[in-house]
Short mmCIF file of C-alpha atoms in Angstrom, two decimals:
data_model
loop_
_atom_site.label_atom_id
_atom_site.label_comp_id
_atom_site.label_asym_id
_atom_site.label_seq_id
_atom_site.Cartn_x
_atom_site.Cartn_y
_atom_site.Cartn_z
CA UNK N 1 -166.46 -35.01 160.95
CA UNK N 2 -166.30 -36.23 164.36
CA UNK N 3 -166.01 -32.95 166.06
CA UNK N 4 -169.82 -32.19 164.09
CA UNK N 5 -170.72 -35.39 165.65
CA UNK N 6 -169.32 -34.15 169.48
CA UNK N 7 -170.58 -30.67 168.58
CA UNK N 8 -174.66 -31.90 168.14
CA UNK N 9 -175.46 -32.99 172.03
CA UNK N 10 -173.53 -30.25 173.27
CA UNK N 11 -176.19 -28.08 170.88
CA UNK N 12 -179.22 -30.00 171.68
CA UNK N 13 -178.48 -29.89 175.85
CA UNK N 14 -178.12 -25.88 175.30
CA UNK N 15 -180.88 -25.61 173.20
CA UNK N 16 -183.22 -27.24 175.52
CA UNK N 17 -182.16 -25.39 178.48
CA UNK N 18 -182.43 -22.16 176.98
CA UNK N 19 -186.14 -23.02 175.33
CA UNK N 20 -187.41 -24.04 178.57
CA UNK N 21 -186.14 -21.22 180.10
CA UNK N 22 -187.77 -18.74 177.61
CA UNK N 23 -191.29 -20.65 178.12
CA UNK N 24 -190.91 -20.63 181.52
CA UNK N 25 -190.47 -16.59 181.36
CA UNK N 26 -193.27 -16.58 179.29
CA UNK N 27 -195.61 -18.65 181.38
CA UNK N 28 -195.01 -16.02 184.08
CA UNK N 29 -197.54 -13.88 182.08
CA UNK N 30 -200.26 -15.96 182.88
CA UNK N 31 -202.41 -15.10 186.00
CA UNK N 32 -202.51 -18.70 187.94
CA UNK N 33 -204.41 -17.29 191.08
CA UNK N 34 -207.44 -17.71 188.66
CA UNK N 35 -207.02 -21.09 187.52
CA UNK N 36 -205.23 -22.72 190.93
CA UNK N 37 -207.02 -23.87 194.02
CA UNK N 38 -206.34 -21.61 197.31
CA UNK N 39 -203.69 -23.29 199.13
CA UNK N 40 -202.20 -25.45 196.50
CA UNK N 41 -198.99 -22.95 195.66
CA UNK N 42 -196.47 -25.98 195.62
CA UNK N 43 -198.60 -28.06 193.42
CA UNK N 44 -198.53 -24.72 190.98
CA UNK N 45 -195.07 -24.48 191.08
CA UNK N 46 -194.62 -27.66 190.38
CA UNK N 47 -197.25 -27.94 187.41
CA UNK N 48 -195.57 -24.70 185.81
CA UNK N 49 -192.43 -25.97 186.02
CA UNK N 50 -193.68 -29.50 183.72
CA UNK N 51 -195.22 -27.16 181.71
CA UNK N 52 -191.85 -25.03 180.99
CA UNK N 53 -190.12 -28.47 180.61
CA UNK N 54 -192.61 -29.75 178.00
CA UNK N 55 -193.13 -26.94 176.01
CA UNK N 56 -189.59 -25.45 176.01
CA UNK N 57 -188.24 -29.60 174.95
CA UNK N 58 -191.01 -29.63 171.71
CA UNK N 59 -190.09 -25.81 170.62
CA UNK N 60 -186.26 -26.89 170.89
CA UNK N 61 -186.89 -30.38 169.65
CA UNK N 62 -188.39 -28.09 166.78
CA UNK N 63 -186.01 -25.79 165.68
CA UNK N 64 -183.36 -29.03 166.02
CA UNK N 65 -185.29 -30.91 163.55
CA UNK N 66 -185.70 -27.73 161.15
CA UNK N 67 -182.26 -26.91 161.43
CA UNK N 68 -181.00 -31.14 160.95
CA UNK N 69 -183.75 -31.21 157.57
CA UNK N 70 -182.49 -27.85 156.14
CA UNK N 71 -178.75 -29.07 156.32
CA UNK N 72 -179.49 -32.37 154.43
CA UNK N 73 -181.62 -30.39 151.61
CA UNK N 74 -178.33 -29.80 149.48
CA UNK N 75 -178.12 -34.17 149.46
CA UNK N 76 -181.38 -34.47 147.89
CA UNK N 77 -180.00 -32.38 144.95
CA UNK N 78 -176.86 -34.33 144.25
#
């Protein structure tokens, strides 16, 4: 039991990483040159890079939660 227990942050830190980079390849589809200022390129970086953090950390924090509720669905049975 303890190794499930040692096993969970190591899946959580890998999940995370991986979800922010797959939004963060996905916000490269979006055309910033309309939205951003002239002359503000770091700022962009920057604000895409929160954005990849945020949205790839509640997609992960997602499937975590689904995948947590789903294992404790045969308890509720017993």
């Amino acid at each position: 039991m303890s190794s499930m227990l040692a096993f969970q942050p190591l899946l959580a830190i890998v999940s995370h990483i991986f979800f922010i980079g797959v939004a963060f390849y996905a916000l490269q589809a979006i055309m910033p040159e309309k939205i951003i200022k002239k002359n503000r390129v770091i700022q962009a970086q920057i604000l895409f890079i929160l954005l990849s953090i945020a949205i790839g950390w509640a997609v992960s924090n997602f499937f975590l939660e689904i995948s947590y509720w789903s294992g404790r669905l045969p308890f509720m049975f017993n």
